[in-house]
PDB file of C-alpha atoms in Angstrom:
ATOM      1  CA  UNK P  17      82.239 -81.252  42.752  1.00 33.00           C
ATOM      2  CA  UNK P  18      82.284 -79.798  45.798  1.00 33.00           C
ATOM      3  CA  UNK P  19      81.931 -80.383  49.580  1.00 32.00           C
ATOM      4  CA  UNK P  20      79.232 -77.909  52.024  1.00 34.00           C
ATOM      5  CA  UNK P  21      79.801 -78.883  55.443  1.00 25.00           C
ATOM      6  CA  UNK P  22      76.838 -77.933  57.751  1.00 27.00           C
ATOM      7  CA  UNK P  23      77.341 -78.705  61.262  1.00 27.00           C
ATOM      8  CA  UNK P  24      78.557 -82.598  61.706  1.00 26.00           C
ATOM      9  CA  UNK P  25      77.064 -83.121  58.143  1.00 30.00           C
ATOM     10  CA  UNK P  26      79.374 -83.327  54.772  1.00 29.00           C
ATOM     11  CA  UNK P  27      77.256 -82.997  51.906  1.00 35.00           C
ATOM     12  CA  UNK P  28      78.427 -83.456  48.271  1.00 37.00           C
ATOM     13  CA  UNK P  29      77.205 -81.394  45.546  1.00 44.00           C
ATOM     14  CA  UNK P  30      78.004 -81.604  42.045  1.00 52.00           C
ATOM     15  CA  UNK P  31      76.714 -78.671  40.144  1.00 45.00           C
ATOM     16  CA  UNK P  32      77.827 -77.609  36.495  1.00 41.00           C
ATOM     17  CA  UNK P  33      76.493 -80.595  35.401  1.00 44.00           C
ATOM     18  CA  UNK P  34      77.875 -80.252  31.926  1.00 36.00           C
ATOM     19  CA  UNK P  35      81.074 -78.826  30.418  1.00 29.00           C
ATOM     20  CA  UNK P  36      79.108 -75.848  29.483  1.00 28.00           C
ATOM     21  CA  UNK P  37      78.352 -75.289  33.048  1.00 28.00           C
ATOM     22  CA  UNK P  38      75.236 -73.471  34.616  1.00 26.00           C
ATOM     23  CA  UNK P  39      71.963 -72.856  32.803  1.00 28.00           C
ATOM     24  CA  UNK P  40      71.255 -69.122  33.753  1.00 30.00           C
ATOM     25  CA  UNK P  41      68.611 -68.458  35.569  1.00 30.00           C
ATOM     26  CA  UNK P  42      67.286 -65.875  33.415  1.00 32.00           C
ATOM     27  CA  UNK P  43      67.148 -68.763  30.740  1.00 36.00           C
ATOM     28  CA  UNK P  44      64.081 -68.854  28.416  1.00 40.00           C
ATOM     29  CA  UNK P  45      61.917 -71.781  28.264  1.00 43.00           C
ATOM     30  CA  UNK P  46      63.604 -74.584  26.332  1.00 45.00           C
ATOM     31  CA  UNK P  47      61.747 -76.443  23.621  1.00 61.00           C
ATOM     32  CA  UNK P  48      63.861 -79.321  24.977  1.00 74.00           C
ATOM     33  CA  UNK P  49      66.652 -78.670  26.340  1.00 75.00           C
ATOM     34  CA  UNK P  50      69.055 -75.778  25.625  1.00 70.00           C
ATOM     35  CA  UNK P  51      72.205 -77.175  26.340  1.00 77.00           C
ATOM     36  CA  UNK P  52      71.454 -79.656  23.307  1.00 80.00           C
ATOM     37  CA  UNK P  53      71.783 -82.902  24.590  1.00 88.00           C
ATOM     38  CA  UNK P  54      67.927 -83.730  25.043  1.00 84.00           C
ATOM     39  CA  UNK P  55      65.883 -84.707  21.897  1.00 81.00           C
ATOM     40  CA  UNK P  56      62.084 -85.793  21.784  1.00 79.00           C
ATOM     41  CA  UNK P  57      63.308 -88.616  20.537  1.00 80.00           C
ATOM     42  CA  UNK P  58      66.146 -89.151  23.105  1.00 86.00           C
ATOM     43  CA  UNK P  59      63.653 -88.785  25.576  1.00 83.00           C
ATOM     44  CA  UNK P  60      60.888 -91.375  24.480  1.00 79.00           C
ATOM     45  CA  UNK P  61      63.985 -93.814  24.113  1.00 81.00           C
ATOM     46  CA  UNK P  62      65.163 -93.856  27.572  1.00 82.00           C
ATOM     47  CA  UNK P  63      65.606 -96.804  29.219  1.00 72.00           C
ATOM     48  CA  UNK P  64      63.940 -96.898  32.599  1.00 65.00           C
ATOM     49  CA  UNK P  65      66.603 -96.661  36.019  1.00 66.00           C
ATOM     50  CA  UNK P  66      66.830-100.269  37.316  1.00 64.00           C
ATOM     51  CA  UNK P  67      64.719-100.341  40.711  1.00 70.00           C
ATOM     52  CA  UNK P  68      66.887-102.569  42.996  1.00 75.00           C
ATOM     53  CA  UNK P  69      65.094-105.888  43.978  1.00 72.00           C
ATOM     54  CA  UNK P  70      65.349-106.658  47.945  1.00 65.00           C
ATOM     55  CA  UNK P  71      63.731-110.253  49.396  1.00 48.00           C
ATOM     56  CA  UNK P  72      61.527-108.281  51.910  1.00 46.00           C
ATOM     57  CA  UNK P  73      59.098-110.060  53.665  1.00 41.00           C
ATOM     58  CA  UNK P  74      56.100-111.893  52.537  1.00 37.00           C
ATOM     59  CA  UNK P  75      52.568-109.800  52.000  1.00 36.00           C
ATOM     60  CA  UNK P  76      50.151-109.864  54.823  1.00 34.00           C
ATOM     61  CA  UNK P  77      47.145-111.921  54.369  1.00 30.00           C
ATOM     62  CA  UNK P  78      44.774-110.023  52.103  1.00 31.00           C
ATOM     63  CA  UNK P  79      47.143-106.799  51.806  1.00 30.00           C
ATOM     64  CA  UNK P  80      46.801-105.458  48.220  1.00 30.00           C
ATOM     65  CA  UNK P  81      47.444-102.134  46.627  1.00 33.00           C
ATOM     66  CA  UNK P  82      45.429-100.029  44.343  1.00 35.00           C
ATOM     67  CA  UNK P  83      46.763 -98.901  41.863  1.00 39.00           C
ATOM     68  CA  UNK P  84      45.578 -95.999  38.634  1.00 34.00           C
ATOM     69  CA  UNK P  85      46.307 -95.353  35.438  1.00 36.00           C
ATOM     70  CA  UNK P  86      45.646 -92.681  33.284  1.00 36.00           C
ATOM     71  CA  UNK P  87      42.466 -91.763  34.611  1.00 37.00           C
ATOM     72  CA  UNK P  88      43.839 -90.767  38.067  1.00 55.00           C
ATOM     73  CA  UNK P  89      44.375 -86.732  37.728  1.00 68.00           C
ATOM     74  CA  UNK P  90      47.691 -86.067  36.873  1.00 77.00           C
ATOM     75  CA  UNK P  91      49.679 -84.739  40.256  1.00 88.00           C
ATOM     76  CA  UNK P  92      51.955 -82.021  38.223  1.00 91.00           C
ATOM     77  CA  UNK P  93      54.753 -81.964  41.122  1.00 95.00           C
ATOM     78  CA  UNK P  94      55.744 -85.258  40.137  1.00 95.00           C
ATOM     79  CA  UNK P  95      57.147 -85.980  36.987  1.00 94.00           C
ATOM     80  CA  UNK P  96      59.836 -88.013  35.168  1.00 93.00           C
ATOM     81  CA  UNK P  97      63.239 -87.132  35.751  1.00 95.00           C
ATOM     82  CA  UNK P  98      65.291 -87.783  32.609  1.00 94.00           C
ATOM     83  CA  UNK P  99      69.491 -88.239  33.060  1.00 95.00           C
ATOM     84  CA  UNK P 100      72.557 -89.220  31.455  1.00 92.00           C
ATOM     85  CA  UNK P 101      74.633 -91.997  33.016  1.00 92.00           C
ATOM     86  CA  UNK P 102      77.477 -94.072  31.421  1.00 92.00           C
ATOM     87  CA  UNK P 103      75.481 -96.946  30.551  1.00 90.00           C
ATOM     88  CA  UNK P 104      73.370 -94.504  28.351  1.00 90.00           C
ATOM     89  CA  UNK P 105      70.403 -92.246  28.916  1.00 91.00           C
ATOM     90  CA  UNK P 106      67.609 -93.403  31.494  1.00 91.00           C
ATOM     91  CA  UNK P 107      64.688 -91.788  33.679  1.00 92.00           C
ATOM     92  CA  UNK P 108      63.614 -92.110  37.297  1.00 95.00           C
ATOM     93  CA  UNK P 109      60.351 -90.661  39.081  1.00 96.00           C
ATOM     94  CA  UNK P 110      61.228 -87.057  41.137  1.00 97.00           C
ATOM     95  CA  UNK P 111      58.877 -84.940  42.634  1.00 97.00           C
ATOM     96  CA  UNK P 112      58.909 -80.554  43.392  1.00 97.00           C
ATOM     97  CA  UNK P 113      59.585 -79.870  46.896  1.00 98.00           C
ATOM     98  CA  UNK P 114      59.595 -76.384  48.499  1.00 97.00           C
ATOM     99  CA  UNK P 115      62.939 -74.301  49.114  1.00 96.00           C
ATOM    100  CA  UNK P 116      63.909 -71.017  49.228  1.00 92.00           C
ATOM    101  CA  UNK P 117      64.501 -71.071  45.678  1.00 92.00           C
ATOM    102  CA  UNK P 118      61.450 -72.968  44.865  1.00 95.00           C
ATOM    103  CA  UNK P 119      63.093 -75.043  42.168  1.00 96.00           C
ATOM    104  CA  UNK P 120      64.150 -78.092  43.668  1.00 98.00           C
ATOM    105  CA  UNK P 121      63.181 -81.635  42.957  1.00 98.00           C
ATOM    106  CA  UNK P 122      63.431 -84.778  45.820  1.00 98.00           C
ATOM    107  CA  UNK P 123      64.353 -88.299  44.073  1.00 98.00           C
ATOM    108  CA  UNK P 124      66.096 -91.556  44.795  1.00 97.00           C
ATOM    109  CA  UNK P 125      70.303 -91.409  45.740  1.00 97.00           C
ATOM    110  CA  UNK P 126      70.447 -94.185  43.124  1.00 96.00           C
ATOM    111  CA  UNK P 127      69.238 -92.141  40.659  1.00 96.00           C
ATOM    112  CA  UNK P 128      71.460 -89.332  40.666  1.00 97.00           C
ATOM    113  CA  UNK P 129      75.030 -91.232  42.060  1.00 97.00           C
ATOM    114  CA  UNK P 130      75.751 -95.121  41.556  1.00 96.00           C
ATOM    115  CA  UNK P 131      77.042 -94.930  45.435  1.00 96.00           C
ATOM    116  CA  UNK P 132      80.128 -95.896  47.024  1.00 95.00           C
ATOM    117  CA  UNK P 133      83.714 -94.284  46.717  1.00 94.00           C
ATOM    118  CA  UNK P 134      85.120 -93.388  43.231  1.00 93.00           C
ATOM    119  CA  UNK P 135      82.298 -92.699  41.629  1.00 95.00           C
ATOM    120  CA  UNK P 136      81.079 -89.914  39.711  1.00 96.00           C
ATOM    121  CA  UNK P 137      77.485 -88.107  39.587  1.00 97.00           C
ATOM    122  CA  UNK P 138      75.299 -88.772  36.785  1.00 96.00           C
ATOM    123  CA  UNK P 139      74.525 -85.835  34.407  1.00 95.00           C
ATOM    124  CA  UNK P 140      71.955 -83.913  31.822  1.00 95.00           C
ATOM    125  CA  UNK P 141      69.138 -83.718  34.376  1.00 96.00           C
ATOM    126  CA  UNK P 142      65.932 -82.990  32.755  1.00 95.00           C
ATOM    127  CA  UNK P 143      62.975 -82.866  34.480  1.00 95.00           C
ATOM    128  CA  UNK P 144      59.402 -82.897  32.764  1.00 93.00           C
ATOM    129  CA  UNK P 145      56.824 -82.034  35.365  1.00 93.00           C
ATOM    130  CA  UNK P 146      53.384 -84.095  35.130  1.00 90.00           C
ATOM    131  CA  UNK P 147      54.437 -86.542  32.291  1.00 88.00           C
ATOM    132  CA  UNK P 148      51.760 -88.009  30.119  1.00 86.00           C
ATOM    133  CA  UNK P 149      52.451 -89.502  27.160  1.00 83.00           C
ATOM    134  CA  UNK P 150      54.819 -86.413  26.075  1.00 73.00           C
ATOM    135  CA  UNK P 151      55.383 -83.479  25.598  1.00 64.00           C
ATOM    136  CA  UNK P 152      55.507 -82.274  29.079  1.00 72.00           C
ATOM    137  CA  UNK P 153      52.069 -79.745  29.485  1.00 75.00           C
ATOM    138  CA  UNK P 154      54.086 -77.618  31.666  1.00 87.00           C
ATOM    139  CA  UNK P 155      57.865 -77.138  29.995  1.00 88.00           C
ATOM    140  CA  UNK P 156      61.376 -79.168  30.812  1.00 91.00           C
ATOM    141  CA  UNK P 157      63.646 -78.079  33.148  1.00 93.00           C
ATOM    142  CA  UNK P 158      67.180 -78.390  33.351  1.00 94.00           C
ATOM    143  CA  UNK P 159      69.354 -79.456  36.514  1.00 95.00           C
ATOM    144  CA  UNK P 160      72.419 -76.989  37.606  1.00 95.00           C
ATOM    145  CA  UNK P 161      73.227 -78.840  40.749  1.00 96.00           C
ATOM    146  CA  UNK P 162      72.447 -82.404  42.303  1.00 97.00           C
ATOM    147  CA  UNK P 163      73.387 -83.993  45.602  1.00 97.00           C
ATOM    148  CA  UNK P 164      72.862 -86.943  47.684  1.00 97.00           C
ATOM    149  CA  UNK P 165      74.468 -87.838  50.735  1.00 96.00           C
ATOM    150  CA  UNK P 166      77.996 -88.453  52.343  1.00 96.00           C
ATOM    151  CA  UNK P 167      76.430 -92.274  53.821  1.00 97.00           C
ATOM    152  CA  UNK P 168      75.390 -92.629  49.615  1.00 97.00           C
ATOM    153  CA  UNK P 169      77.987 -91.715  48.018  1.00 97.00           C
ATOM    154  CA  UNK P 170      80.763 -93.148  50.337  1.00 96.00           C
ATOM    155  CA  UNK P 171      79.013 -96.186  51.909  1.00 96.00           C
ATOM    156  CA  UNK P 172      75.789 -96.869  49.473  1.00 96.00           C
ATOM    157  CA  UNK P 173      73.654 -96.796  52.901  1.00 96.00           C
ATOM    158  CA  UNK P 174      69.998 -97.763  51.130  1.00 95.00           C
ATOM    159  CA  UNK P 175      68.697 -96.226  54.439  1.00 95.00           C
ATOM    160  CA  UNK P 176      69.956 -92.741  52.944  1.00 97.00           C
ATOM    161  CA  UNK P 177      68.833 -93.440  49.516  1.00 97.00           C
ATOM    162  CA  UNK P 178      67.803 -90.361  48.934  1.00 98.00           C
ATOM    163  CA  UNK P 179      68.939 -86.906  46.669  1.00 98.00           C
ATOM    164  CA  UNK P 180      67.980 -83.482  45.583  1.00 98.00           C
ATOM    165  CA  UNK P 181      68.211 -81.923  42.069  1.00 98.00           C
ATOM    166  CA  UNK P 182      68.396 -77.779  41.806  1.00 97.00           C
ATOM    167  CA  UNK P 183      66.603 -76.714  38.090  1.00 96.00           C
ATOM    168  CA  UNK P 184      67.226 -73.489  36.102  1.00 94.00           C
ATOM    169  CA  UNK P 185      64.399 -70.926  36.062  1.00 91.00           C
ATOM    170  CA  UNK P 186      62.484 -71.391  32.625  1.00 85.00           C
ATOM    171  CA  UNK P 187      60.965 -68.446  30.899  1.00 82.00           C
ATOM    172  CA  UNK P 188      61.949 -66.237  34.319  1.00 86.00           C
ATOM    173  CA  UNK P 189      60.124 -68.363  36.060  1.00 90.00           C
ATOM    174  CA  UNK P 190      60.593 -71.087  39.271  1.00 94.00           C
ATOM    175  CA  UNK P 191      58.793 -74.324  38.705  1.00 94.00           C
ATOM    176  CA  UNK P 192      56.965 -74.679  42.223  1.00 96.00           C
ATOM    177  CA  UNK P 193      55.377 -71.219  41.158  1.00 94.00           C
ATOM    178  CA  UNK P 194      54.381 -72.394  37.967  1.00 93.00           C
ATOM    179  CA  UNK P 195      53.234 -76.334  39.891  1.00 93.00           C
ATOM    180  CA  UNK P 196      53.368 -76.138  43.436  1.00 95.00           C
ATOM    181  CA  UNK P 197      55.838 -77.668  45.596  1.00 97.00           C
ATOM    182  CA  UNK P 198      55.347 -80.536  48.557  1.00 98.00           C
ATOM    183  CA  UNK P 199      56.842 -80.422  52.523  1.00 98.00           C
ATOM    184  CA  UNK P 200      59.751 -82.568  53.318  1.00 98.00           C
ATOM    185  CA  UNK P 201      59.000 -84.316  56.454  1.00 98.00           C
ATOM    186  CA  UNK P 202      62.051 -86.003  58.319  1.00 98.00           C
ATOM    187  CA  UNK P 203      61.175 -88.851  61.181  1.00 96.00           C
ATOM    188  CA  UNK P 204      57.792 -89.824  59.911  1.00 97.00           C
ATOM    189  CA  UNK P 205      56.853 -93.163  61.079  1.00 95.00           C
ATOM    190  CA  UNK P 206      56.924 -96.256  59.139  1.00 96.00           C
ATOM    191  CA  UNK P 207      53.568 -97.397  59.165  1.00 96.00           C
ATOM    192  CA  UNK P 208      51.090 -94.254  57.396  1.00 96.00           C
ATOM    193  CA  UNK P 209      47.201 -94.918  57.270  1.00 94.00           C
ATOM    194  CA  UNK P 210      46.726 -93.034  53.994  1.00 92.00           C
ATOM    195  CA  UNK P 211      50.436 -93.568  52.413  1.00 95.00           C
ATOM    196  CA  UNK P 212      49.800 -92.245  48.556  1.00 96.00           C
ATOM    197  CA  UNK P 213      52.745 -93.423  46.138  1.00 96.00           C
ATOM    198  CA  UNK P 214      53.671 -91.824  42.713  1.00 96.00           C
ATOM    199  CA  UNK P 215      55.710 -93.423  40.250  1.00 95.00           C
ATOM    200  CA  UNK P 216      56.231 -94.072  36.199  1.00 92.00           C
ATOM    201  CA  UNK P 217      57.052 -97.527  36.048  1.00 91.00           C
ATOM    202  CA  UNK P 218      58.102 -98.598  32.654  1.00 87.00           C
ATOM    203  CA  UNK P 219      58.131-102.714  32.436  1.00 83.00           C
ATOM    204  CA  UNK P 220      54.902-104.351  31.455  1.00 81.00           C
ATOM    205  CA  UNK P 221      51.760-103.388  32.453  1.00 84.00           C
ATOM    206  CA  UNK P 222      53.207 -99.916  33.001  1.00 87.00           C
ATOM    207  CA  UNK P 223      54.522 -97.832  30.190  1.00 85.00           C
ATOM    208  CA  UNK P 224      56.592 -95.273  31.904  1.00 86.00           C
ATOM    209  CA  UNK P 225      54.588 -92.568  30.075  1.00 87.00           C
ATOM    210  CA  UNK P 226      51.589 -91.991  32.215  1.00 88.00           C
ATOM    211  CA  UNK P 227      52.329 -91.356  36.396  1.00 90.00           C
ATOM    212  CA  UNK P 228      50.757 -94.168  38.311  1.00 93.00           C
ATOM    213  CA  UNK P 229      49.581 -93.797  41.992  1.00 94.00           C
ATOM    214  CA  UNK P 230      49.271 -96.366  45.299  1.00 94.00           C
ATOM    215  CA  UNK P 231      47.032 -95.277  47.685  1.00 94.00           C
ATOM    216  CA  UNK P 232      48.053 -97.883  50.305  1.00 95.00           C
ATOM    217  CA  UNK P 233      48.845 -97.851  54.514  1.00 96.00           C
ATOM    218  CA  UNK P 234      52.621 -98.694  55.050  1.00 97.00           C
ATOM    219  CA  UNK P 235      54.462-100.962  57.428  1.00 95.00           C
ATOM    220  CA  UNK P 236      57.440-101.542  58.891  1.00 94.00           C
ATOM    221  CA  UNK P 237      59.518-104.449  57.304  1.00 88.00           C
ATOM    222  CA  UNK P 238      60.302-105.414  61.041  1.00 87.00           C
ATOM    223  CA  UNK P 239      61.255-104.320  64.291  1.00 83.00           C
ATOM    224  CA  UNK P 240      65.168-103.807  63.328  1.00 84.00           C
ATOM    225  CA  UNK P 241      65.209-103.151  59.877  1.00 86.00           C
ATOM    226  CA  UNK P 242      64.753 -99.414  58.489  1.00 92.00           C
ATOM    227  CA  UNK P 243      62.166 -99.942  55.532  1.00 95.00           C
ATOM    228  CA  UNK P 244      59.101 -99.072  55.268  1.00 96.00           C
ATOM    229  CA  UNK P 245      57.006-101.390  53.405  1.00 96.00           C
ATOM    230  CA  UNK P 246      54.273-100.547  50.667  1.00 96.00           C
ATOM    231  CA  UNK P 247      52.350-102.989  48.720  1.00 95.00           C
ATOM    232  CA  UNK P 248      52.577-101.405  45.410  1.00 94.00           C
ATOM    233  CA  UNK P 249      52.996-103.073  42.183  1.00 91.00           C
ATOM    234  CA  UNK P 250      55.170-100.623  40.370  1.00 92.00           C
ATOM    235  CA  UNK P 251      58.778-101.634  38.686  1.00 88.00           C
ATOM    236  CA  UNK P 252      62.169-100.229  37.179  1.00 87.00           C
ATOM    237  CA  UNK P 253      61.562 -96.262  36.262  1.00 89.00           C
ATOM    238  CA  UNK P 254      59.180 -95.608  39.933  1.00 94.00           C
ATOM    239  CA  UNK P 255      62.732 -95.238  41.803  1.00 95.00           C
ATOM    240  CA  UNK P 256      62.493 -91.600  43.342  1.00 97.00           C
ATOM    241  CA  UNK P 257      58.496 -91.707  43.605  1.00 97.00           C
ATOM    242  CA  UNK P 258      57.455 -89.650  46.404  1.00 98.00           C
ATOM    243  CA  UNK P 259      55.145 -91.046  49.329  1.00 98.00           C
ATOM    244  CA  UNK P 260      53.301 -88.765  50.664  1.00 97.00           C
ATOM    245  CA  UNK P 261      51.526 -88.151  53.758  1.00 97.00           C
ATOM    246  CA  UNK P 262      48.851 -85.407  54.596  1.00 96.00           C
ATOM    247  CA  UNK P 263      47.372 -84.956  50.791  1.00 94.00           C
ATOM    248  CA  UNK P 264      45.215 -81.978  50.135  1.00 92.00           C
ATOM    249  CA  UNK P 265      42.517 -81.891  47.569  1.00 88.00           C
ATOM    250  CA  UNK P 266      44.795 -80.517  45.295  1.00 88.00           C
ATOM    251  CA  UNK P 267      47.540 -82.986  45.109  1.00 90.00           C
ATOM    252  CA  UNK P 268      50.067 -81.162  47.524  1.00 94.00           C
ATOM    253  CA  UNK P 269      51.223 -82.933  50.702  1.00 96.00           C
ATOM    254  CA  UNK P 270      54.389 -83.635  52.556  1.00 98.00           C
ATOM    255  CA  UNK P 271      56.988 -86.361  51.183  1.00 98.00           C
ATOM    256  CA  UNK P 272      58.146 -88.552  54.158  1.00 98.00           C
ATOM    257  CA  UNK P 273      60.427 -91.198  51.812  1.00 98.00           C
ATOM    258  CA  UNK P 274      60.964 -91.967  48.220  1.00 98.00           C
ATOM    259  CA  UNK P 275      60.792 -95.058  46.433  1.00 96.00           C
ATOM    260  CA  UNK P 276      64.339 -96.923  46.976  1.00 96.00           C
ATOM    261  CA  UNK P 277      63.844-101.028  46.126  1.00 93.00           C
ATOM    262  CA  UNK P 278      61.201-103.241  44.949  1.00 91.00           C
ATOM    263  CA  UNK P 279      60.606-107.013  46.603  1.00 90.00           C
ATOM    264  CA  UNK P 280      62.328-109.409  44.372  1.00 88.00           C
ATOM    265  CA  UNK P 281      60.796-111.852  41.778  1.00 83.00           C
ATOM    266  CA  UNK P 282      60.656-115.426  42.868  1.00 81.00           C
ATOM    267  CA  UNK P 283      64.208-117.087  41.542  1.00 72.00           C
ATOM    268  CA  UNK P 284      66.002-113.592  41.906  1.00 66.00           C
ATOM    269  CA  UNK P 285      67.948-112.517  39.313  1.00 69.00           C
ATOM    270  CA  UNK P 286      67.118-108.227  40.028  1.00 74.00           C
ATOM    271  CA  UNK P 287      63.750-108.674  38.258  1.00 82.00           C
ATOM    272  CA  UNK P 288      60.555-106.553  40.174  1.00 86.00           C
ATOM    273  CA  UNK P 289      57.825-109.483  41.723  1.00 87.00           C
ATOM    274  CA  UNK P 290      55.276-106.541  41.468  1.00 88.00           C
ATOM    275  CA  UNK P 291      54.089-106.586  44.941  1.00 91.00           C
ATOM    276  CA  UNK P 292      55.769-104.226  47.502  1.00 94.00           C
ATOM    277  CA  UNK P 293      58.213-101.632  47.278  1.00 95.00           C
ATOM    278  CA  UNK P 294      60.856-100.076  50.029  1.00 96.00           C
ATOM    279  CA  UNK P 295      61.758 -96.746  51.623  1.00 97.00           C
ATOM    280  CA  UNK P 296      63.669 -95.856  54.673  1.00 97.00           C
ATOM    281  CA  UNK P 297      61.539 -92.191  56.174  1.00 98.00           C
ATOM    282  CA  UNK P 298      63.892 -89.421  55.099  1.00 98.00           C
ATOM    283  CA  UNK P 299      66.435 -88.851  58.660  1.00 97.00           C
ATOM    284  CA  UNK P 300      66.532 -85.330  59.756  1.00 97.00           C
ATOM    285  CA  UNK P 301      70.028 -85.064  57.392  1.00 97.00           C
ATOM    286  CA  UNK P 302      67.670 -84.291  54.384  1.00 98.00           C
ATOM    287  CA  UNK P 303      66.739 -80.575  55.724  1.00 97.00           C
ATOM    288  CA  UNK P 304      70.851 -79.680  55.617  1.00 97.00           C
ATOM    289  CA  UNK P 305      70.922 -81.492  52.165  1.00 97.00           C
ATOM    290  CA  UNK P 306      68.011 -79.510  50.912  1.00 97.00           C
ATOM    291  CA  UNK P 307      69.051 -76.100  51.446  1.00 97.00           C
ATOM    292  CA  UNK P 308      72.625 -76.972  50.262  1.00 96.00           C
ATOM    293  CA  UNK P 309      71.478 -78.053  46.921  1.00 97.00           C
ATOM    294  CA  UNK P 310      69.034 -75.212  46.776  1.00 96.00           C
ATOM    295  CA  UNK P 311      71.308 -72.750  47.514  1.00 90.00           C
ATOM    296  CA  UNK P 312      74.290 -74.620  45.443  1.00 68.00           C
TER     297      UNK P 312
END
C-alpha cells in the first residue's frame, strides 16, 4: 500500500491487489477471472456485505419508496461488485464513474476497507457490470487498485464512507467505453426531488441477482447530523449503490452519495427494518481520491 498526498489530503491506495500483482491492461477478456480466484460458482455463493443498521429517525407520515424489480431496464453502470475479505467472499453494489482512464468504479468505504487503524484492504475485486441473474451480459472486470479515505481508514468517519476501485482493460478495452460512465458531484444537498437509488440487495424479498431501483426525494436526517435520508427498502448487498441526481433517458446521471447504512430493525441486533437507508453527499475530498485511484 501506498500513500498519494494531494494538497492537505492523504489518500491510501492499495493496488496489486493479489500476490500476482497487476492485471495488464492489454489483458483479454476473462471468462471469469484470470487471476483464478473467481469461479461461477464462487460467485453465485457470495454472501452479501453486511449493510450497517443506524436508528435514524422515524418515516414521515405517508413517505414510501418505490421500488422495481426485474422489469425496471437494467442501468449497465451499476453492477455487483464481487471481493474477497477474511471472513470469506462477499459482494456489494458499485457503480462506473468517469476518469481519465475511464475504468473506475464509486462504492461504499465499508466495502473495500473494514475502517479504523491496523487494518488491511480487502482483495479479488471483480466487478460484473449490469448483473442479472448471471453471467454478466457485458464481461467481468478485475480491480488493480482500490482506495478509500484517510478519515475511513484511520477514524471509520461514516460521513466519508465512501471508495473507488481502478479495473483492468478487458479485451483492449475500458469499461465506461464499452457502458458509459456517471459524474461525481461533491456538495450536493441533502434533500433531492428526483433522488434515484440502485442497489442488489440480497435478504428476502430481494435476491441479490437482479439490480433494484428507488426512485424517491431525500431528506436530511436533521439539522446537525450529515445523512441524507432515503426511504428505500433495500438490505445487506445495496452498500455502495449509487444515488443519483440529474438522470438522462439513458440511465447516465451524476452520483452525489452512495449507499452507507440502513435504519435498524425494531429490537436491534444489525438486522435491516426495510424502510430508509443513509448517505452522507460525497465532500469535495472525493475529486483528489478519484484521480489518485485512477491514475494509481
Amino acid at each position: 500500500m501506498r500513500t498519494l498526498t494531494r494538497g492537505r489530503a492523504a489518500i491510501a491506495v492499495a493496488a496489486g491487489l493479489t500476490a500476482g500483482g497487476l492485471v495488464p491492461a492489454s489483458a483479454t477478456e476473462p471468462v471469469i477471472d484470470p487471476r483464478g480466484y473467481w469461479s461461477e460458482q464462487k460467485l453465485r455463493a457470495a454472501a452479501a456485505d453486511e449493510l450497517p443498521a443506524d436508528a435514524g429517525s422515524p418515516a414521515p407520515a405517508g413517505e414510501r419508496a418505490l421500488v422495481w424489480g426485474i422489469t425496471t431496464p437494467v442501468n449497465h453502470t451499476v453492477g455487483r461488485l464481487f471481493l474477497r475479505t477474511p471472513a470469506g467472499d462477499t459482494s456489494c453494489t458499485a457503480t462506473v464513474v468517469n476518469s481519465a482512464t475511464k475504468n473506475l468504479l464509486i462504492t461504499a468505504g465499508h466495502c473495500v476497507h473494514p475502517g479504523g487503524p491496523g487494518n488491511a484492504y480487502y482483495t479479488d475485486f471483480l466487478f460484473a457490470p449490469g448483473w442479472n441473474n448471471g453471467p454478466s451480459a457485458h464481461g467481468y472486470w478485475s480491480g488493480t487498485a482500490v482506495g478509500a479515505s484517510a478519515e475511513w481508514t484511520q477514524s471509520k468517519k461514516w460521513d466519508h464512507d465512501y471508495a473507488f476501485v481502478r479495473l483492468a482493460a478487458s479485451g483492449g478495452q475500458q469499461l465506461a467505453n464499452r457502458v458509459g460512465g456517471n459524474a461525481v458531484v461533491a456538495g450536493a444537498g441533502h434533500a433531492q426531488a428526483k433522488a434515484q437509488i440502485w442497489g442488489y440487495p440480497v435478504l428476502a424479498p430481494y435476491t441479490g441477482q437482479t439490480a433494484q431501483r428507488c426512485d424517491v426525494s431525500t431528506t436530511r436526517v436533521n439539522s446537525y447530523a450529515p445523512d441524507a435520508r432515503a426511504a428505500c427498502g433495500f438490505t445487506h448487498g445495496a452498500s455502495g449503490g449509487p444515488w443519483l441526481k440529474d438522470v438522462q433517458s439513458s440511465g447516465i446521471g451524476s452520483v452525489w452519495a452512495v449507499t452507507s447504512r440502513c435504519e435498524s430493525a425494531p429490537g436491534g441486533g444489525g438486522a435491516c427494518a426495510g424502510t430508509a437507508l443513509f448517505a452522507t453527499p460525497l465532500p469535495q475530498a472525493v475529486y483528489a481520491l478519484r484521480d489518485a485511484v485512477a491514475g494509481a
